[in-house]
C-alpha positions as a Python dict, from the first residue, in 0.01 Angstrom:
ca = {
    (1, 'X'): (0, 0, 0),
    (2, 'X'): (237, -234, 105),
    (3, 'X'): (286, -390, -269),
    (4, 'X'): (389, -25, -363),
    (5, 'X'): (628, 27, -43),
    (6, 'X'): (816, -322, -186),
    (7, 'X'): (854, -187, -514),
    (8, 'X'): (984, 134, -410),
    (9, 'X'): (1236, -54, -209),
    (10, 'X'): (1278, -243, -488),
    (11, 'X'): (1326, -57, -706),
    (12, 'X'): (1578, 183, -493),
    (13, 'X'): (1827, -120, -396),
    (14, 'X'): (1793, -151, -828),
    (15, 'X'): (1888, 202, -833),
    (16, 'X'): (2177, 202, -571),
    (17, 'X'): (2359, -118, -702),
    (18, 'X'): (2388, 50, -1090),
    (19, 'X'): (2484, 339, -935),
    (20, 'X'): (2799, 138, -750),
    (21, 'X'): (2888, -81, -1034),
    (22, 'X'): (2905, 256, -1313),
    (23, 'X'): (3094, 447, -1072),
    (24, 'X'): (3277, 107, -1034),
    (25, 'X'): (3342, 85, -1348),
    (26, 'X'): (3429, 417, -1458),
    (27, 'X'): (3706, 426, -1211),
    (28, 'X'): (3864, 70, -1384),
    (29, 'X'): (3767, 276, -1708),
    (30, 'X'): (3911, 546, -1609),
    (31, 'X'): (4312, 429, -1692),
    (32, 'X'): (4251, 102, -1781),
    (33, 'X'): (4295, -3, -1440),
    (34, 'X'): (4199, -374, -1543),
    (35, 'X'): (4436, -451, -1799),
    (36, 'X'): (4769, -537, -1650),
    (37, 'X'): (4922, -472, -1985),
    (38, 'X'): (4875, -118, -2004),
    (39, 'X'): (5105, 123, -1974),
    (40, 'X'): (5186, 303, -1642),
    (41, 'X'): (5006, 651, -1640),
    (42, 'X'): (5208, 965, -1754),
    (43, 'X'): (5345, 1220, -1539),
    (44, 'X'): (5457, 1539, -1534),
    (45, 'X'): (5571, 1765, -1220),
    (46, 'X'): (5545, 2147, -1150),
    (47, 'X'): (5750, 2326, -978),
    (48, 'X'): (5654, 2637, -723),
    (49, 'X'): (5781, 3001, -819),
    (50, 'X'): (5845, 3135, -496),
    (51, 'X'): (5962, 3475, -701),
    (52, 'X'): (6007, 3635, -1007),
    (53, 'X'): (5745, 3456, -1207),
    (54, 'X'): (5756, 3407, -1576),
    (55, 'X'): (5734, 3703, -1812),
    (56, 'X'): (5453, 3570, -2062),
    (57, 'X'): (5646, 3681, -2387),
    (58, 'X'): (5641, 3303, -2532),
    (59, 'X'): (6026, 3289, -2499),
    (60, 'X'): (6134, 2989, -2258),
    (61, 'X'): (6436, 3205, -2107),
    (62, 'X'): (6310, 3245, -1703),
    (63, 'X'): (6500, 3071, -1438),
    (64, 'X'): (6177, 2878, -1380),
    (65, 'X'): (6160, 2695, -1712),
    (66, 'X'): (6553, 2597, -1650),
    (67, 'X'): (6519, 2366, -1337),
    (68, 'X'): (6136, 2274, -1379),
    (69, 'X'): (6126, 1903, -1538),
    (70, 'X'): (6090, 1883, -1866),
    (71, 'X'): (5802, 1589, -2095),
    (72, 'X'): (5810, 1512, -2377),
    (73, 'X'): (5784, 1159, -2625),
    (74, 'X'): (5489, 1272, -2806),
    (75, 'X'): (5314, 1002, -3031),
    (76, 'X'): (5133, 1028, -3371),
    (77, 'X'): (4763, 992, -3378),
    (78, 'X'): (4705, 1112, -3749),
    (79, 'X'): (4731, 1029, -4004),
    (80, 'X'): (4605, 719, -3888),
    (81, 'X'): (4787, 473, -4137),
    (82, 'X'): (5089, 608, -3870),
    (83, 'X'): (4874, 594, -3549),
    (84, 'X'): (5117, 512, -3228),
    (85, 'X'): (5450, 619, -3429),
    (86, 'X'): (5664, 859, -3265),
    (87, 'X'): (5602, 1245, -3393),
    (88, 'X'): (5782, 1356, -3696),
    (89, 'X'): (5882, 1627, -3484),
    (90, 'X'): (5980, 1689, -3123),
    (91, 'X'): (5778, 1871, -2846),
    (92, 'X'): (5860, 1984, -2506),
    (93, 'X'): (5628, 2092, -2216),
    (94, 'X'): (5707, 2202, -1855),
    (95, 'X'): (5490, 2329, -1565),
    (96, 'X'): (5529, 2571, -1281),
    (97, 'X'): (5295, 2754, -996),
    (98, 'X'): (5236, 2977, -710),
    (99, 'X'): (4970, 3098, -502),
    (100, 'X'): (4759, 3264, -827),
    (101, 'X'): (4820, 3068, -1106),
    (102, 'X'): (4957, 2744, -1308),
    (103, 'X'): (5218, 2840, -1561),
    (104, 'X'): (5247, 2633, -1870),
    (105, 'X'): (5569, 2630, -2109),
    (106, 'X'): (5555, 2443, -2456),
    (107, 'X'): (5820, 2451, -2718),
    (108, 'X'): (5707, 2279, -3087),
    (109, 'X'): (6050, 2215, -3223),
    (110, 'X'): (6015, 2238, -3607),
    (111, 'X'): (6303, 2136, -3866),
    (112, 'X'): (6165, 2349, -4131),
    (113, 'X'): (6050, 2635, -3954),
    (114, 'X'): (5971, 2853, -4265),
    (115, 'X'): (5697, 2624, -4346),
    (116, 'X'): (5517, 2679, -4048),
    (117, 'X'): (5192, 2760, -4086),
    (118, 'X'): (5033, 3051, -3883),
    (119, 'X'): (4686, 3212, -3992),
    (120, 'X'): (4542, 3469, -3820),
    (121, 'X'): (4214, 3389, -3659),
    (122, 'X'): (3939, 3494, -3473),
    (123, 'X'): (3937, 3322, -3072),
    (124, 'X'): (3777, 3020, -3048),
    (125, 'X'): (3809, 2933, -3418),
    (126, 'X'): (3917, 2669, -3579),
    (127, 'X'): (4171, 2678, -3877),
    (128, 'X'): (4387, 2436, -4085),
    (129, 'X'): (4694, 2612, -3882),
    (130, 'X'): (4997, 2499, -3665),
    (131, 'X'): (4827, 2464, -3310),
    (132, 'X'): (4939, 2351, -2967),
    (133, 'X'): (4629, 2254, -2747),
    (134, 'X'): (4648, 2183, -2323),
    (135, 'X'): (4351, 1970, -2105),
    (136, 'X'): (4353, 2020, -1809),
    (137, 'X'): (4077, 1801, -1559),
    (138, 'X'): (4164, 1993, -1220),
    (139, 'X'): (3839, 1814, -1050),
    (140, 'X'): (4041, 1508, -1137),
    (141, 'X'): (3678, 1337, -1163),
    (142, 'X'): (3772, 1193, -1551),
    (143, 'X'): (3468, 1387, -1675),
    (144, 'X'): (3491, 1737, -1676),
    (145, 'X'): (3766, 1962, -1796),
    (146, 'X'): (3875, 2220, -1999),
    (147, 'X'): (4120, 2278, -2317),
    (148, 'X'): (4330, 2583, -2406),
    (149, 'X'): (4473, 2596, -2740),
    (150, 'X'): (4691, 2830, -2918),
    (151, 'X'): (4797, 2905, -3304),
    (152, 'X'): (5186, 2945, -3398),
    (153, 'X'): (5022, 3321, -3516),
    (154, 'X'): (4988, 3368, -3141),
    (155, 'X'): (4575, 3361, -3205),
    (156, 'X'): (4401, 3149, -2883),
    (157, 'X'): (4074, 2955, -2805),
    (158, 'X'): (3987, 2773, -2504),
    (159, 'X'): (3672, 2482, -2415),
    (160, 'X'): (3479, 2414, -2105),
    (161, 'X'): (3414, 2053, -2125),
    (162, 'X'): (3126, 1955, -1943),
    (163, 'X'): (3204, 1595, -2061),
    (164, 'X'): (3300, 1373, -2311),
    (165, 'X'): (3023, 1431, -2490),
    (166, 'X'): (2937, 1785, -2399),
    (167, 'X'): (3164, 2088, -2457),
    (168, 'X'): (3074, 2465, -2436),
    (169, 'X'): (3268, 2646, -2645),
    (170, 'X'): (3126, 2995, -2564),
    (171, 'X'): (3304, 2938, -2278),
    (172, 'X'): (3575, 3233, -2262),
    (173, 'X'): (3798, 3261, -1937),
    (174, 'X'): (4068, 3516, -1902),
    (175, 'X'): (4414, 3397, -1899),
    (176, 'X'): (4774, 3511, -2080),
    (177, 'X'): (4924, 3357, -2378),
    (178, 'X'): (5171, 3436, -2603),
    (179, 'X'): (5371, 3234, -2850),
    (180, 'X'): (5719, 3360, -2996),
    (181, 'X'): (5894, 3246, -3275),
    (182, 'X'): (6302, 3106, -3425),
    (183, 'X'): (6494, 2877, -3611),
    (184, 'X'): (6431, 2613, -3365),
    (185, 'X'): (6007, 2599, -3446),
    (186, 'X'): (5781, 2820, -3228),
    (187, 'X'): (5720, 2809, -2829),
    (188, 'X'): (5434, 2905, -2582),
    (189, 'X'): (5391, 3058, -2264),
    (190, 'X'): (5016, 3024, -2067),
    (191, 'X'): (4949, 3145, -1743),
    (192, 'X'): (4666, 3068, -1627),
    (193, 'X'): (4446, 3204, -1316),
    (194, 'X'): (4314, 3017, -1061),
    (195, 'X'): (3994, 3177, -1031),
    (196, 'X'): (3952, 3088, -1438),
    (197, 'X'): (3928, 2696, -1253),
    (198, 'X'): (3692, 2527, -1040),
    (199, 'X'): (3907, 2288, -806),
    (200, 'X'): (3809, 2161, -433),
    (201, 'X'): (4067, 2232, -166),
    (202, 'X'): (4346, 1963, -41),
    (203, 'X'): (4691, 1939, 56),
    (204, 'X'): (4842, 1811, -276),
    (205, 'X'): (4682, 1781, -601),
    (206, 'X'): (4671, 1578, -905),
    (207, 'X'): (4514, 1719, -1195),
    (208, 'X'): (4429, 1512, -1543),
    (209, 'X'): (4643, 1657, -1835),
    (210, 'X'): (4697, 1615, -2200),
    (211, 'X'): (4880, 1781, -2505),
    (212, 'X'): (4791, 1801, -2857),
    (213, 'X'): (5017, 1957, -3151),
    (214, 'X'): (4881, 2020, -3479),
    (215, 'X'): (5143, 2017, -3810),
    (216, 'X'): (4905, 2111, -4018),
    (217, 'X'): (5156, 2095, -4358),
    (218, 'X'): (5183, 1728, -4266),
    (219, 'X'): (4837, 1661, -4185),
    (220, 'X'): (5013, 1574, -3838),
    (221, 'X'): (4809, 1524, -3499),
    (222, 'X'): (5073, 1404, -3180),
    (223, 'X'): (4936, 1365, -2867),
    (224, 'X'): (5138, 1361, -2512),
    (225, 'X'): (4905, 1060, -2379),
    (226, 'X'): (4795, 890, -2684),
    (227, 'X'): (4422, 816, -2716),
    (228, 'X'): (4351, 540, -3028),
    (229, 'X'): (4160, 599, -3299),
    (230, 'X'): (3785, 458, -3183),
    (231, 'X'): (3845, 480, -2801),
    (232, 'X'): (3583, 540, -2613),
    (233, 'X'): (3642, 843, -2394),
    (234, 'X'): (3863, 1114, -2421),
    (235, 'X'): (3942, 1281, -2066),
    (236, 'X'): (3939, 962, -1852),
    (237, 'X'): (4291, 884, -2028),
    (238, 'X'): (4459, 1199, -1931),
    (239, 'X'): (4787, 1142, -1791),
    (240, 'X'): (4901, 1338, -1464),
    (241, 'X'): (5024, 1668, -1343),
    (242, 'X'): (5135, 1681, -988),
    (243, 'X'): (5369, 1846, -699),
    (244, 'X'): (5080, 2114, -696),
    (245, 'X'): (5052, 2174, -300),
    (246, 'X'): (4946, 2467, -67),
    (247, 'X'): (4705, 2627, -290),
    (248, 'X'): (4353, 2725, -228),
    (249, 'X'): (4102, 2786, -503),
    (250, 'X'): (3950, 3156, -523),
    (251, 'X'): (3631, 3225, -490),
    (252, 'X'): (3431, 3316, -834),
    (253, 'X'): (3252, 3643, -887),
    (254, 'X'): (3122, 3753, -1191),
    (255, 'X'): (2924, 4084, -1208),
    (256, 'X'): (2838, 4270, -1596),
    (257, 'X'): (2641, 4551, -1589),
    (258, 'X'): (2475, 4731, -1845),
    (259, 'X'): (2271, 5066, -1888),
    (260, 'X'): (2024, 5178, -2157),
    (261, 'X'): (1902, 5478, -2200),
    (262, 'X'): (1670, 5639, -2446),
    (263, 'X'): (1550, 5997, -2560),
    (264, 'X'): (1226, 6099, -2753),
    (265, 'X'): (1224, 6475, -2854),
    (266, 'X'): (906, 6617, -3053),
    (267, 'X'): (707, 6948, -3053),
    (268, 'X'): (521, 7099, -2763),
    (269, 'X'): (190, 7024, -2628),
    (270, 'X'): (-55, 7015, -2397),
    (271, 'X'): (65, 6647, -2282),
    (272, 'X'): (460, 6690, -2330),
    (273, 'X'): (510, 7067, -2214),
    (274, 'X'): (914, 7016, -2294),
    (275, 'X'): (907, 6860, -2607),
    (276, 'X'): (1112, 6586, -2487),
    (277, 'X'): (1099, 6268, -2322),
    (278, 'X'): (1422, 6169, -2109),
    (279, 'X'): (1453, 5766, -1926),
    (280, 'X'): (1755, 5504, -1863),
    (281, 'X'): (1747, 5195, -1699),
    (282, 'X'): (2089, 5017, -1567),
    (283, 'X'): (2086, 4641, -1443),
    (284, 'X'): (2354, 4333, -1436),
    (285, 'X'): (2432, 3966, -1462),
    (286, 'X'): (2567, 3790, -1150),
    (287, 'X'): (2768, 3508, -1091),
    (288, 'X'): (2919, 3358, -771),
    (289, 'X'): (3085, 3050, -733),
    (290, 'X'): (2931, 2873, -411),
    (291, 'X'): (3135, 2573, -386),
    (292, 'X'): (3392, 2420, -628),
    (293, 'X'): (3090, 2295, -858),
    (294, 'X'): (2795, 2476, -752),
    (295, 'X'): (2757, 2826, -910),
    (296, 'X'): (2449, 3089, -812),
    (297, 'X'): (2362, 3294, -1159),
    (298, 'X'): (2119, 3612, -1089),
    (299, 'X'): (2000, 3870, -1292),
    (300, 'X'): (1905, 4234, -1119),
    (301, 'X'): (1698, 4427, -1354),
    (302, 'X'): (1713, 4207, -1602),
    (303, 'X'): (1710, 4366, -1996),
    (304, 'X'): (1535, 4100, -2206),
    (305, 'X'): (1588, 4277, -2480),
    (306, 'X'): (1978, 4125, -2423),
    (307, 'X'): (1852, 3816, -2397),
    (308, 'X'): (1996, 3630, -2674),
    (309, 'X'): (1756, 3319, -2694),
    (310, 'X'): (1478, 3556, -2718),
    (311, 'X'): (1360, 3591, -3119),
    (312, 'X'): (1402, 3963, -3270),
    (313, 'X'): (1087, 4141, -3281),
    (314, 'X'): (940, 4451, -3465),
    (315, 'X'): (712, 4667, -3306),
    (316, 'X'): (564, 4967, -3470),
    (317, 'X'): (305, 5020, -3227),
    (318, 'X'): (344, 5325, -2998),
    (319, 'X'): (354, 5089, -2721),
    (320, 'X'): (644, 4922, -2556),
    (321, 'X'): (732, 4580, -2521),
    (322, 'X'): (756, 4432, -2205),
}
């Protein structure tokens, strides 16, 4: 007995010292904290819309977008013969907030705007098509995120990244986008919801961001924080957004119902006196955000025949499947 205590104490002092030197190190990791060569972290600042918030029509005209501060100095990540050049073309993002959402404004200046190219697609899709895309890591942990992306055809997608590795692109929240057209390229308006985030409360907040425009004529990838070719990691090199302040994340509640009914109708007998055979069932999928990362999912009356990891199966018995 006391051979196995030691080991157990042992092997828990093991267990606590890798757990200090990874978080260790993912913090250095994190923005190169160790190299006193690299560059200082980007930055960007929003600005609070005390009234008349942005009309999400794509056009940049509000009186927000004309005082909030304005990023740019994009750099080329493909082709990669080009990697770390400046972008062929220029792009523009700004920021703003209030109490309900972050508001996101991106022009993509183009010098040959008629060559744009801007496919229709389905959401969530991916196509060889002019594209803006925004990161956002609001838990500011360097792991988690997500990514909301638009087409210059005004088509959308968006990502829940549940890490580097690990992205759930089922994911669909609901937030506004539109994207507007002119001779100077195309532009984009996002607002999106707080409650479509997960973010602790504090006083003042800095959130992990990154840009990425797509010139898809050019075979053209820029980036707003540049992430080389064969770097390991993608969200621990986001650059900054802050000046985010007296905000308090909503709480998350998710409830989609569903009914079923059915209706058998055959002659009369003995057993069925009517001749028919009348029965509905109604039920729903819950969801309710605890914390900031803790999230209770319930089912009440659950309809497995929903379910979609369940195979299909044919029955042509008279008897139901349960």
């Amino acid at each position: 007995m006391k051979t196995s205590a030691m080991g157990v104490a042992r092997a828990t002092l093991w267990l606590t010292a890798f757990t200090f030197i990874f978080l260790l190190s993912r913090s250095a990791y994190a923005h190169d904290l160790s190299d006193p060569n690299a560059p200082p972290v980007k930055t960007v600042r929003a600005i609070r819309v005390d009234s008349n918030a942005p009309k999400i029509d794509g056009v940049l005209d509000d009186d927000v977008w004309k005082t909030a501060p304005i990023t740019g100095d994009f750099t080329l990540r493909e082709p990669r013969e080009h990697q770390g050049d400046p972008a062929s073309e220029k792009t523009t993002a700004q920021f703003a907030y209030d109490d309900d959402a972050l508001y996101v404004g991106i022009i993509c200046y183009d010098s040959e705007p008629d060559k744009i190219i801007a496919n229709l697609v389905r959401r969530d899709s991916w196509d060889d098509s002019d594209r803006i895309g925004f990161d956002i890591d609001t838990h500011h942990d360097h792991s988690t995120g997500y990514y909301f992306y638009a087409y210059a055809s005004g088509s959308v997608g968006d990502i829940y990244n549940q890490s580097d590795d690990n992205n759930v692109q089922s994911w669909n929240g609901v937030w506004d986008c539109k994207v507007a057209r002119g001779d100077y390229g195309w532009s984009v308006e996002m607002r999106i919801p707080y409650h479509v985030l997960r973010f602790s409360p504090k006083d003042d907040y800095t959130w992990g961001i990154n840009l990425q425009r797509w010139i898809q004529r050019k075979k053209e990838r820029n980036q707003w924080v540049l992430v080389p070719d064969g770097t390991s990691g993608w969200i621990p090199h986001y650059g900054h957004l802050v000046g985010i302040s007296g905000i308090q994340p909503p709480k998350h509640l998710e409830f989609i119902p569903y009914t079923r009914g059915r209706s058998i109708f055959s002659p009369k007998n003995e057993v069925n006196t009517d001749g028919r055979d009348l029965s509905g069932a109604f039920g729903g999928d819950v969801r309710y955000g605890i914390s900031s990362n803790i999230s209770l999912n319930a089912t009440i009356n659950p309809d497995f025949g929903q379910v979609e990891a369940d195979p299909a199966e044919l029955n042509l018995t008279v008897f139901e499947s349960f």
